[in-house]
PDB file of C-alpha atoms in Angstrom:
ATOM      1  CA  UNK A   1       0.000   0.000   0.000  1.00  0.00           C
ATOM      2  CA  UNK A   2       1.634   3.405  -1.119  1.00  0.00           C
ATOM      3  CA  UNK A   3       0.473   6.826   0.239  1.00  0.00           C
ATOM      4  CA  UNK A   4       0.686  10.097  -1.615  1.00  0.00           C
ATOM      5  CA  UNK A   5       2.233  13.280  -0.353  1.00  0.00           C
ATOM      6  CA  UNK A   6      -1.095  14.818   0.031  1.00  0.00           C
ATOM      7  CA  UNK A   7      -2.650  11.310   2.154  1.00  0.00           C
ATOM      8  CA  UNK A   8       0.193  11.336   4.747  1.00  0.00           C
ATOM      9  CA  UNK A   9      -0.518  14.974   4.995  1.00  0.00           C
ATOM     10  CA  UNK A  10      -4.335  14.203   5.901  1.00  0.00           C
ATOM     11  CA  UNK A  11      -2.721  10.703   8.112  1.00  0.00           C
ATOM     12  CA  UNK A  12       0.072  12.147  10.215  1.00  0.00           C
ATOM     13  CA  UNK A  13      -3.526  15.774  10.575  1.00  0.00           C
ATOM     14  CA  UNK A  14      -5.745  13.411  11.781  1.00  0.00           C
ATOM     15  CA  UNK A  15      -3.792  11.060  13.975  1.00  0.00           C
ATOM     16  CA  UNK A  16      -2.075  14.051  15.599  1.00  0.00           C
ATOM     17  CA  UNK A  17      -5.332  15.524  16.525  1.00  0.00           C
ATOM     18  CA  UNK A  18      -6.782  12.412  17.802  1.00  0.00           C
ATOM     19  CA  UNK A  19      -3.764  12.510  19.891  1.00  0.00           C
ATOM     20  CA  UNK A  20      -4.769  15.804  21.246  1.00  0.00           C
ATOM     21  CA  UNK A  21      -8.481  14.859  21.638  1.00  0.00           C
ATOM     22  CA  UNK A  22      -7.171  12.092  23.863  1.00  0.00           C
ATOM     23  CA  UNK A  23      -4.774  13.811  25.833  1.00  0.00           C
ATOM     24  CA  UNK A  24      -7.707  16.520  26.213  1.00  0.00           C
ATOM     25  CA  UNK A  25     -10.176  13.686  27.629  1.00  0.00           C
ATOM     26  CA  UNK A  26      -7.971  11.979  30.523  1.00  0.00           C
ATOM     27  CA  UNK A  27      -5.960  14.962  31.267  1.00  0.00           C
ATOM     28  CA  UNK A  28      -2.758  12.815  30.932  1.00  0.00           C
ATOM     29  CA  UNK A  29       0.719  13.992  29.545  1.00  0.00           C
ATOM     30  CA  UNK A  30       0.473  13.496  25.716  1.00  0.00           C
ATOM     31  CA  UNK A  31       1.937  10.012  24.611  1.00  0.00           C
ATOM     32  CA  UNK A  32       3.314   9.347  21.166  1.00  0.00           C
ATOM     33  CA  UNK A  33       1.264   6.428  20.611  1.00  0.00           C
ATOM     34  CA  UNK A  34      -0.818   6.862  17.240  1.00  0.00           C
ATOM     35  CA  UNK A  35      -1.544   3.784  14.720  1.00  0.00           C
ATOM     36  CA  UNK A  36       1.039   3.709  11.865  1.00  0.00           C
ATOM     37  CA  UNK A  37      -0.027   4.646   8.816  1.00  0.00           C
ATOM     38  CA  UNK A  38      -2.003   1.399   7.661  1.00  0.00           C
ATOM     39  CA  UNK A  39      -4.106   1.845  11.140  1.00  0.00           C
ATOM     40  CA  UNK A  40      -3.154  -2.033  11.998  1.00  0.00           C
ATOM     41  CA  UNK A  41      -5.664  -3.160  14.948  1.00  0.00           C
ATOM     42  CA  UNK A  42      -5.648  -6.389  16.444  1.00  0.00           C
ATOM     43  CA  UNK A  43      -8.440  -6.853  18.609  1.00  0.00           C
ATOM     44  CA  UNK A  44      -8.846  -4.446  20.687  1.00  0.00           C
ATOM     45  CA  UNK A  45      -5.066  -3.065  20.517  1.00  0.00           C
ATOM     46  CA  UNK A  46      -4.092  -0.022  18.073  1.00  0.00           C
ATOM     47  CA  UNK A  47      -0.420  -0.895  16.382  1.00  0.00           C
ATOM     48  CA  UNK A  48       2.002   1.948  16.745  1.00  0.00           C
ATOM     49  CA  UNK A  49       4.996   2.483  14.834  1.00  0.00           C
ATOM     50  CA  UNK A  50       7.084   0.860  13.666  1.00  0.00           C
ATOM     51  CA  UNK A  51       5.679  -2.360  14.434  1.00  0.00           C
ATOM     52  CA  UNK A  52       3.042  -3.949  11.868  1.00  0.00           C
ATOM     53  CA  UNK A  53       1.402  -6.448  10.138  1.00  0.00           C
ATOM     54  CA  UNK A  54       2.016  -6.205   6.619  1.00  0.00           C
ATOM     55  CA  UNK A  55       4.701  -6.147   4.824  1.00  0.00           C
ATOM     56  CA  UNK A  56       3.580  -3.362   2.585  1.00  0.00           C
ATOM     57  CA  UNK A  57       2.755  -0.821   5.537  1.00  0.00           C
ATOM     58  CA  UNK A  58       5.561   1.797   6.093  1.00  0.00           C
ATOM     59  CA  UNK A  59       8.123   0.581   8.733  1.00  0.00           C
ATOM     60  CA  UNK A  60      11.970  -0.007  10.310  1.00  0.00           C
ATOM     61  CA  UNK A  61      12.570  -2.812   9.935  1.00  0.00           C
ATOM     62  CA  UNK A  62      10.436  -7.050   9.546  1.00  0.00           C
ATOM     63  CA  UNK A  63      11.639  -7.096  13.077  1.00  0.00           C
ATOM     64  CA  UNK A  64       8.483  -5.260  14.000  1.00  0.00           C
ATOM     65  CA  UNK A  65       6.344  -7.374  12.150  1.00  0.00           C
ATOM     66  CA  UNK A  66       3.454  -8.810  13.900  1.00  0.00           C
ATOM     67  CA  UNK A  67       0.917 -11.659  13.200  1.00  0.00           C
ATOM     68  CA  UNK A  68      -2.741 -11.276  14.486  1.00  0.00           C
ATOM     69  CA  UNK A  69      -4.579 -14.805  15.320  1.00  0.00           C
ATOM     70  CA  UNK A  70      -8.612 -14.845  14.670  1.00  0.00           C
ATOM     71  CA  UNK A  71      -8.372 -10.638  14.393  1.00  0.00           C
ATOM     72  CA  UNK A  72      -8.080 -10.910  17.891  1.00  0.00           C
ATOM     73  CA  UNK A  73      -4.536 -12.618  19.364  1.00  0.00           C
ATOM     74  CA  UNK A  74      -1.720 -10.303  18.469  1.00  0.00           C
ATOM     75  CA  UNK A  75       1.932 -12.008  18.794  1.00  0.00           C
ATOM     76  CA  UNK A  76       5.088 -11.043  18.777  1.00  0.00           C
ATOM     77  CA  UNK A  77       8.207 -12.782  16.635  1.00  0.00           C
ATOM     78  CA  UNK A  78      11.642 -13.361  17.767  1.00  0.00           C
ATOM     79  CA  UNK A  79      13.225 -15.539  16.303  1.00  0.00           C
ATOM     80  CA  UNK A  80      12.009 -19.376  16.724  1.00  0.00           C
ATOM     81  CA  UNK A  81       9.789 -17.760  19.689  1.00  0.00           C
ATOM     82  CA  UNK A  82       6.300 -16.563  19.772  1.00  0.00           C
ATOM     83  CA  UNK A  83       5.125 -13.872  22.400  1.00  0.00           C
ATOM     84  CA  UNK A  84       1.611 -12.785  23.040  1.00  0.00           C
ATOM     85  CA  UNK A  85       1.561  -8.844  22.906  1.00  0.00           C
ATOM     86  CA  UNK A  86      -0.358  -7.683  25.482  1.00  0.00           C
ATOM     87  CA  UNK A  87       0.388  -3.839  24.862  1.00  0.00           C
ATOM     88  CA  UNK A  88       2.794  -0.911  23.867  1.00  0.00           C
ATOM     89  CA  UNK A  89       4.685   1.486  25.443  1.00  0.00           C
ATOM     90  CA  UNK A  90       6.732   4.445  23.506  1.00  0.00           C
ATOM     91  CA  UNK A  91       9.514   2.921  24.651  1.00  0.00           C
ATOM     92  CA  UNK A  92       8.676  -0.422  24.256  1.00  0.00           C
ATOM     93  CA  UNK A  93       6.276  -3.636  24.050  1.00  0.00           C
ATOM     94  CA  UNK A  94       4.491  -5.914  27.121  1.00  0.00           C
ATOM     95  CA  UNK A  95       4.546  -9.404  26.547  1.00  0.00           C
ATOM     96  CA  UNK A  96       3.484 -12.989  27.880  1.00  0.00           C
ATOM     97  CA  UNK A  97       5.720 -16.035  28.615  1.00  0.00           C
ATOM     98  CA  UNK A  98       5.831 -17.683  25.510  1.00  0.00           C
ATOM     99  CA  UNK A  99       3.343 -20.852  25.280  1.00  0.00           C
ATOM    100  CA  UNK A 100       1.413 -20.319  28.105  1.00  0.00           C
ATOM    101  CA  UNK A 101      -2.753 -20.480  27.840  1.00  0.00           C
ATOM    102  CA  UNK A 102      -3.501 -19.241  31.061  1.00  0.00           C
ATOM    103  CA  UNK A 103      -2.296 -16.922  33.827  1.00  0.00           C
ATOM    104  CA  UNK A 104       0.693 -18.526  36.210  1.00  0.00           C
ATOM    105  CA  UNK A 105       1.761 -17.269  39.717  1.00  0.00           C
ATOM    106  CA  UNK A 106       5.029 -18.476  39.625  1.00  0.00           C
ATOM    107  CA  UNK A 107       6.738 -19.259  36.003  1.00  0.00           C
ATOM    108  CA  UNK A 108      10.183 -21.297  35.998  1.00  0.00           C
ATOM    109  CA  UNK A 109      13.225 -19.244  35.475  1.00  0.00           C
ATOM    110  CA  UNK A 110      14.036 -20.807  31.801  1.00  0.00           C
ATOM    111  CA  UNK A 111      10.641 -19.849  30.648  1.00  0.00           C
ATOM    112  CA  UNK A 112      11.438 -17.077  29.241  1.00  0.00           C
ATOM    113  CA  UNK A 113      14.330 -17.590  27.296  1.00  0.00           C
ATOM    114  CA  UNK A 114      14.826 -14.487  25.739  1.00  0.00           C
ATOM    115  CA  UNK A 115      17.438 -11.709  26.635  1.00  0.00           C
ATOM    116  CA  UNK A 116      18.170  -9.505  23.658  1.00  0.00           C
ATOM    117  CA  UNK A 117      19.302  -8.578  20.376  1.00  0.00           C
ATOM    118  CA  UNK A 118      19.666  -5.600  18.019  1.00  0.00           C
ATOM    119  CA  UNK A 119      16.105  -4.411  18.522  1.00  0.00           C
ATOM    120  CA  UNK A 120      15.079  -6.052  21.621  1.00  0.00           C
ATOM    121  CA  UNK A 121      15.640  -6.038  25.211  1.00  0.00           C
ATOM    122  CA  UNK A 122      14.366  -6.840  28.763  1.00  0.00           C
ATOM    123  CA  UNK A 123      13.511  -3.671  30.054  1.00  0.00           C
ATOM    124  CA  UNK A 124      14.523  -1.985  33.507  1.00  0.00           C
ATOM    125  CA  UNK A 125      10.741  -1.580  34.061  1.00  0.00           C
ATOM    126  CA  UNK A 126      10.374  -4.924  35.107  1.00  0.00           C
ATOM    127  CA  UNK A 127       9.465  -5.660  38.426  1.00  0.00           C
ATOM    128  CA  UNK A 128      10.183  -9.816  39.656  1.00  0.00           C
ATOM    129  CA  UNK A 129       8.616 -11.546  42.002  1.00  0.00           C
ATOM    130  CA  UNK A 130      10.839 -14.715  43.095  1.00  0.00           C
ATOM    131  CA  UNK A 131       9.736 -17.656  44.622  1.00  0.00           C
ATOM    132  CA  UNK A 132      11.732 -20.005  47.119  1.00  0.00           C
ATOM    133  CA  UNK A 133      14.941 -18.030  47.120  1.00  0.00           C
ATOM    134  CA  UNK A 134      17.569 -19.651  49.172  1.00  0.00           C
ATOM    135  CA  UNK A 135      19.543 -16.267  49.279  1.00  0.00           C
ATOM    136  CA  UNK A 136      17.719 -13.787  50.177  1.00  0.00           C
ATOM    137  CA  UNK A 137      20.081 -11.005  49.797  1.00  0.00           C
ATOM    138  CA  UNK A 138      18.884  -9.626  46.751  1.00  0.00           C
ATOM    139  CA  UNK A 139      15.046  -9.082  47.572  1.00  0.00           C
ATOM    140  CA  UNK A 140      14.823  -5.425  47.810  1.00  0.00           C
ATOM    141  CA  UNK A 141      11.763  -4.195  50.722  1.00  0.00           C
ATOM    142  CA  UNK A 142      11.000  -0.632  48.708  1.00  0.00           C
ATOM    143  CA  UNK A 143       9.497  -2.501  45.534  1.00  0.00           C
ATOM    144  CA  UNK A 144       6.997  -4.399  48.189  1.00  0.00           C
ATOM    145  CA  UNK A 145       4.866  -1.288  48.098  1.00  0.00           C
ATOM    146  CA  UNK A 146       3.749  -1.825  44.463  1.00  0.00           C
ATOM    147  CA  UNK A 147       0.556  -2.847  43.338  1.00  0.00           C
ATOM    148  CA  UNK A 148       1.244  -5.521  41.886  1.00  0.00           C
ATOM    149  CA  UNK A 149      -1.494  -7.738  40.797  1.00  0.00           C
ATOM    150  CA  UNK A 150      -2.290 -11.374  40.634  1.00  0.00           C
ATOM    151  CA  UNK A 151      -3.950 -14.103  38.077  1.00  0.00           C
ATOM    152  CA  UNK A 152      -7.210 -13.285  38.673  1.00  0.00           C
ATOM    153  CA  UNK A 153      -6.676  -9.249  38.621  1.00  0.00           C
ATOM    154  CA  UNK A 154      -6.727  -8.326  42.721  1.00  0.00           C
ATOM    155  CA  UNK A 155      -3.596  -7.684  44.375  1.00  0.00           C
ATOM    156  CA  UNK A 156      -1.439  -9.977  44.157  1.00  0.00           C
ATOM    157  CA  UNK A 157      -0.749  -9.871  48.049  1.00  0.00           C
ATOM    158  CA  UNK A 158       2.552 -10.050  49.718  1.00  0.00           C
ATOM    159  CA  UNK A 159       5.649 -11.249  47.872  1.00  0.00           C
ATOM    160  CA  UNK A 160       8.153 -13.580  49.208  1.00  0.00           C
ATOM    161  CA  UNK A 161      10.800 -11.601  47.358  1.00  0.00           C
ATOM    162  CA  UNK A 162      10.732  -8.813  45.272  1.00  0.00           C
ATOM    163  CA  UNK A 163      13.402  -7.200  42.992  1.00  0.00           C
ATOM    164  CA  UNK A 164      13.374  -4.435  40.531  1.00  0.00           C
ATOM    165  CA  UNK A 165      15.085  -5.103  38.055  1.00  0.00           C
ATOM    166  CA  UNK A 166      15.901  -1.082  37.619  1.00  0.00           C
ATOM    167  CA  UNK A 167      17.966  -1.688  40.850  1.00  0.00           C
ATOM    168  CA  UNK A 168      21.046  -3.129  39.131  1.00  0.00           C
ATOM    169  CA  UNK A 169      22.659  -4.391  42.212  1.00  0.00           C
ATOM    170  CA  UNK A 170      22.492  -7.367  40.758  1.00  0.00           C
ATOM    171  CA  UNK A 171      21.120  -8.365  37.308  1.00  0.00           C
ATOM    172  CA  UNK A 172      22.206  -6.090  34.654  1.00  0.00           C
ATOM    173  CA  UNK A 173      20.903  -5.406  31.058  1.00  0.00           C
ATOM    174  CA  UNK A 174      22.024  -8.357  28.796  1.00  0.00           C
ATOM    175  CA  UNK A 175      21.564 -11.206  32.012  1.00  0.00           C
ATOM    176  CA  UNK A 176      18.279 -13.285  31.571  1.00  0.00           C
ATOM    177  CA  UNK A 177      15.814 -14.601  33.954  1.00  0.00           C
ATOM    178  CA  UNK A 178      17.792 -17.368  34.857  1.00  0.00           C
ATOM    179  CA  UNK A 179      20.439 -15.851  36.169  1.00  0.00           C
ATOM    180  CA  UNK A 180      18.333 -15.954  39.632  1.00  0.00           C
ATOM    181  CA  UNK A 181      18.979 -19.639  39.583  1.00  0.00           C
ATOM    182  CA  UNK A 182      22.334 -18.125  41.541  1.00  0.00           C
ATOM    183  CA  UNK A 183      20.597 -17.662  44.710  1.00  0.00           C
ATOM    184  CA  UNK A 184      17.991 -20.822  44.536  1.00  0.00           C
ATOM    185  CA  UNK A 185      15.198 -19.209  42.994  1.00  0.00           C
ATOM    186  CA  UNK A 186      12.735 -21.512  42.109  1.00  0.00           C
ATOM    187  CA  UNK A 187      10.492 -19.568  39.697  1.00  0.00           C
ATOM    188  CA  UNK A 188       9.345 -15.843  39.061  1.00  0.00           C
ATOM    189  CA  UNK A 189       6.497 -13.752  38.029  1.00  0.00           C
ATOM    190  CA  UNK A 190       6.499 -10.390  36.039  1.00  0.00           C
ATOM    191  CA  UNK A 191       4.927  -6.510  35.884  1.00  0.00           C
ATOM    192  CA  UNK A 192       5.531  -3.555  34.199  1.00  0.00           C
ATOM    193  CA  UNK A 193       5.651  -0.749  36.712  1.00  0.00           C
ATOM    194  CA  UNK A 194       6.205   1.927  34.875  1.00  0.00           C
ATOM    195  CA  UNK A 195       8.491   5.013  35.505  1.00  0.00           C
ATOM    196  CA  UNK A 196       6.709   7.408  38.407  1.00  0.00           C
ATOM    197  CA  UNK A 197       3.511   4.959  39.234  1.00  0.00           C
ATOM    198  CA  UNK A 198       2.955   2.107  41.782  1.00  0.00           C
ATOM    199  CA  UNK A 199       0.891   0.093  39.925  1.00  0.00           C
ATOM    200  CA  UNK A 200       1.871  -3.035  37.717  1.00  0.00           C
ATOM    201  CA  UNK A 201       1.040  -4.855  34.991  1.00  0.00           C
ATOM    202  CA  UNK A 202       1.741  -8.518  34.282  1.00  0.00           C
ATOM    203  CA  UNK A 203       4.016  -9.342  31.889  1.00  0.00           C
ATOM    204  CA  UNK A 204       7.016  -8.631  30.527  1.00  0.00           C
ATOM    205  CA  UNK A 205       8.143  -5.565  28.846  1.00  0.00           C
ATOM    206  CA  UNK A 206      10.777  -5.787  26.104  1.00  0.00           C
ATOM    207  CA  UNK A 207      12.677  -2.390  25.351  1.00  0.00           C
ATOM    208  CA  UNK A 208      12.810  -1.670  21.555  1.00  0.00           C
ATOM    209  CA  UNK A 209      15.264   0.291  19.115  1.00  0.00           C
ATOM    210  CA  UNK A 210      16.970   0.477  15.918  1.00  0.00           C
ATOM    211  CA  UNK A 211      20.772  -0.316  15.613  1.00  0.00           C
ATOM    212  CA  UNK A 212      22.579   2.749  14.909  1.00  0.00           C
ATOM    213  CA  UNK A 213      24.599   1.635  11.736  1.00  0.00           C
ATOM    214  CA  UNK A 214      20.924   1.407  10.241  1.00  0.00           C
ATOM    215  CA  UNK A 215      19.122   4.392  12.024  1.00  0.00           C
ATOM    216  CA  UNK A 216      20.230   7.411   9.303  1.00  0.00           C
ATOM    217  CA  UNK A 217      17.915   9.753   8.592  1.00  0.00           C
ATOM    218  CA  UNK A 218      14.522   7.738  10.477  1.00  0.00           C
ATOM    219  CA  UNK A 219      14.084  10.623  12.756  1.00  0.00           C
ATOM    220  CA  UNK A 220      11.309  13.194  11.431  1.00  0.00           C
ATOM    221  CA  UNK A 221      11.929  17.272  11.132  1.00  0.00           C
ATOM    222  CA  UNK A 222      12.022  18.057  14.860  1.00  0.00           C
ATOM    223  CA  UNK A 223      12.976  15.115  16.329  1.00  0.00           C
ATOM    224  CA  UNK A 224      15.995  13.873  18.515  1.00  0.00           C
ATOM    225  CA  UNK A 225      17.775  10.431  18.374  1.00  0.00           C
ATOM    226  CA  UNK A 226      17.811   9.090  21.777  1.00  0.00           C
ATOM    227  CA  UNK A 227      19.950   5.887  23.254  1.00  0.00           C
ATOM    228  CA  UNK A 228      18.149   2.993  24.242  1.00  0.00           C
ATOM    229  CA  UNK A 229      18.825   1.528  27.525  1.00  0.00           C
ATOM    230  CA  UNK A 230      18.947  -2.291  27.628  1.00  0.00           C
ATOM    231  CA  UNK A 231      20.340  -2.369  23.966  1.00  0.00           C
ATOM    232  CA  UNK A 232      23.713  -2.067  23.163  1.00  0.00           C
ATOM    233  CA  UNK A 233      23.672   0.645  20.199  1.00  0.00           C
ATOM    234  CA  UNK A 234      20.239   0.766  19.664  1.00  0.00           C
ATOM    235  CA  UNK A 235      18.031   4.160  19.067  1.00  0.00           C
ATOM    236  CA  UNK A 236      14.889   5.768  19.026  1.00  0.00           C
ATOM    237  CA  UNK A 237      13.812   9.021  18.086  1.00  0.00           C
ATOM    238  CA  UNK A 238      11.459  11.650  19.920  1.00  0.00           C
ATOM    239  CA  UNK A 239      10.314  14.596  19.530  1.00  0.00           C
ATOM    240  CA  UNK A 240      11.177  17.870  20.122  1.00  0.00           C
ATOM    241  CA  UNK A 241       9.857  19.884  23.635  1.00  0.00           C
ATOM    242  CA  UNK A 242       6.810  21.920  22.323  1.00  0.00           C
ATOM    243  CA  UNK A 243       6.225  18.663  19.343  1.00  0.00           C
ATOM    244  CA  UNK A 244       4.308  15.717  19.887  1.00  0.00           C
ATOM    245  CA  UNK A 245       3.824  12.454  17.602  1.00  0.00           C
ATOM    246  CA  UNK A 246       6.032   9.476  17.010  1.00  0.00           C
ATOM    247  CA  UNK A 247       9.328  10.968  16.290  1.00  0.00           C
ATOM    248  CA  UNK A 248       9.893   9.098  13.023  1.00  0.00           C
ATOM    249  CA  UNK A 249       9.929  10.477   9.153  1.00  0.00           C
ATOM    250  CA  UNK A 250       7.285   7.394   8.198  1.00  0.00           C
ATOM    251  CA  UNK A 251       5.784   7.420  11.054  1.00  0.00           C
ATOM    252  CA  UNK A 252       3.529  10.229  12.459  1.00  0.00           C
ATOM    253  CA  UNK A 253       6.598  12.354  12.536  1.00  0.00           C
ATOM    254  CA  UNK A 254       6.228  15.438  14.963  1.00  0.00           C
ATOM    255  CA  UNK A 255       4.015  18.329  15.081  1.00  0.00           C
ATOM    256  CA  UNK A 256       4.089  21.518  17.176  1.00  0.00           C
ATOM    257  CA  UNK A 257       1.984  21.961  19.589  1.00  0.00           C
ATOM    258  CA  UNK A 258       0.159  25.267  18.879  1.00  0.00           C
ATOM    259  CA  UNK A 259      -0.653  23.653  15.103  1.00  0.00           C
ATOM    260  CA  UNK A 260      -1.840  20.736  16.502  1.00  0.00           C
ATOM    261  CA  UNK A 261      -4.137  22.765  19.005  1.00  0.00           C
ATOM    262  CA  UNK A 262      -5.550  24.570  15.887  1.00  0.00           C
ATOM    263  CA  UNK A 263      -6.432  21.544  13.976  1.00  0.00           C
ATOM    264  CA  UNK A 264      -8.271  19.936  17.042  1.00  0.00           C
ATOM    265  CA  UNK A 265     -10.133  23.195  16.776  1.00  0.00           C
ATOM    266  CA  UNK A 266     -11.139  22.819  13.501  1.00  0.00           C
ATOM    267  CA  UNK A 267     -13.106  19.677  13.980  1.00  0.00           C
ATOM    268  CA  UNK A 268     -11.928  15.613  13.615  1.00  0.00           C
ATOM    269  CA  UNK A 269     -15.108  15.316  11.542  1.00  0.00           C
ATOM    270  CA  UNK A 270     -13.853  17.406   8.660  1.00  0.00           C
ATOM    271  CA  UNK A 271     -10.284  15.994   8.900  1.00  0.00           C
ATOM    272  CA  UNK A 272     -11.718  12.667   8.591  1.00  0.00           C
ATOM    273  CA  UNK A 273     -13.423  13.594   5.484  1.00  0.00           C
ATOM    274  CA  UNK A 274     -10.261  14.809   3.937  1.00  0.00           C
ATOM    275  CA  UNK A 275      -8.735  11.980   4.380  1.00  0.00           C
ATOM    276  CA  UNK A 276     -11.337   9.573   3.444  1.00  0.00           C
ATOM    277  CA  UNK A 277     -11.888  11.675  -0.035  1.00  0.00           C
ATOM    278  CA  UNK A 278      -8.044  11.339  -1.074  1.00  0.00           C
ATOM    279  CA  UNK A 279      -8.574   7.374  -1.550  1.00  0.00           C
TER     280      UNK A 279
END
C-alpha cells in the first residue's frame, strides 16, 4: 500500500489531533502512541509504529512485524519464539511467557528464554517476584509497596521476594531470567511498573530500538535520536519539547503543539473527510 504526499498529509492531521483529543479527555501527559499509517488493529489493541502487520505498511525494519490470530490474538516474533503482545509502550512492548494459555503465579526461570538482540531487550521496568529463594540477599523491601497484581486481577498480596530489576545491584541489562537460579530461585512472576507509578502490569516488557549503523535519517523534522537503555547501540527518536507524535519520518513524525491545538479546533469530523476523499 503506497500513500501520496497529500494522504500522509491528511494521516500524520488526523492522527495528531486524535492525539490531542485524547490527551484533552484523561488529562494525561500526551503520549506518542498513534496507529502507523495502515491503522493495523488487532483486537482491541491499536499498532504503533514501527511495528506492523504487513509487509507493505511503512516501517523499520520485519523485526516489528506482527501476526494477528482470529483478528483478535496479536503475537510477537523473535526468532524461533512466539510472544503474546499484550500492549505498547513508547519505549517499548508488554509481553506474555511464551506458550502459556492461562495466567501462572510463579513461572520457571528458563521460561522465558529471551534476553536480547539488536532491537530487543528486557527492560529496567520490570518488576520480579521470586519464589523459594535460598539467598535472600537480593530481595529489595521498597518494591513491596507496588501494586502488583495477581492471576485473577486483585492484588497480588505479599511477595516472598521482590526485585526491581531497575535496581542493578544485581542483574544487569544483557543477564536473563535465569540468572536468579544463583541464589535458589525456584520460579518468578512479572509486571511492568512503569516510571513514576505504583501500579503493575503482568508481563514482561521488552525495550525496543533500531541499531545505529541502520538508524540514518529515520528521525522526522524536529525530532531527537535518543539511546536505548537495555540495547547495546540501539536508538529511538522523539520529539522535540513543544512537538508531539512518534518521532519518526514514516511514522507520524512530529508536530508543534500550537498547530496541533488549531487543527483539534477545527473539527476531527472534517479531517476525517479529507482523508477519506483522497482514496
Amino acid at each position: 500500500m503506497f500513500f501520496s504526499l497529500k494522504q500522509q498529509v491528511h494521516y500524520k492531521a488526523m492522527l495528531l489531533a486524535l492525539l490531542l483529543l485524547s490527551f484533552t479527555l484523561s488529562s494525561r501527559p500526551v503520549m506518542s502512541l498513534v496507529p502507523n499509517q495502515c491503522n493495523d488493529q488487532c483486537g482491541t489493541i491499536q499498532i504503533p509504529f514501527p511495528f506492523h502487520l504487513n509487509i507493505s505498511c511503512p516501517s523499520i525494519s520485519t523485526a516489528f512485524r506482527l501476526s494477528c490470530l482470529n483478528s483478535t490474538t496479536l503475537y510477537l516474533h523473535i526468532g524461533f519464539k512466539t510472544y503474546r503482545v499484550l500492549d505498547f509502550f513508547s519505549d517499548g512492548v508488554l509481553v506474555d511467557f511464551p506458550g502459556t494459555t492461562g495466567c501462572r503465579q510463579y513461572n520457571d526461570l528458563n521460561a522465558f528464554g529471551f534476553t536480547k538482540n539488536d532491537h530487543f531487550g528486557i527492560s529496567g521496568d520490570n518488576v520480579l517476584g521470586l519464589y523459594d529463594c535460598e539467598d535472600s540477599s537480593l530481595c529489595k523491601a521498597a518494591c513491596e509497596t507496588n501494586d502488583l497484581p495477581g492471576c485473577d486481577g486483585n492484588n497480588g498480596g505479599s511477595l516472598g521476594c521482590c526485585y526491581p530489576l531497575s535496581d542493578h545491584s544485581i542483574w544487569h541489562f544483557g543477564d536473563g531470567f535465569s540468572f536468579f537460579s544463583k541464589f535458589g530461585c525456584r520460579g518468578f512472576t512479572s509486571w511492568v511498573v512503569s516510571r513514576g507509578t505504583n501500579t503493575g502490569k503482568r508481563g514482561v516488557k521488552l525495550e525496543w530500538a533500531i541499531p545505529r549503523n541502520i538508524s540514518d535519517r529515520i528521525c522526522a523534522n524536529n525530532a531527537d535520536m535518543v539511546n536505548a537503555t537495555t540495547i547495546e547501540a540501539g536508538v529511538r527518536c522523539l520529539c522535540k519539547d513543544g512537538f508531539v507524535g512518534d518521532g519518526f519520518a514514516k511514522g507520524a513524525g512530529c508536530i508543534k503543539g500550537e498547530y496541533l491545538n488549531h487543527l483539534y479546533i477545527m473539527n476531527l469530523h472534517h479531517l476525517h473527510s479529507a482523508l477519506s476523499s483522497s482514496f
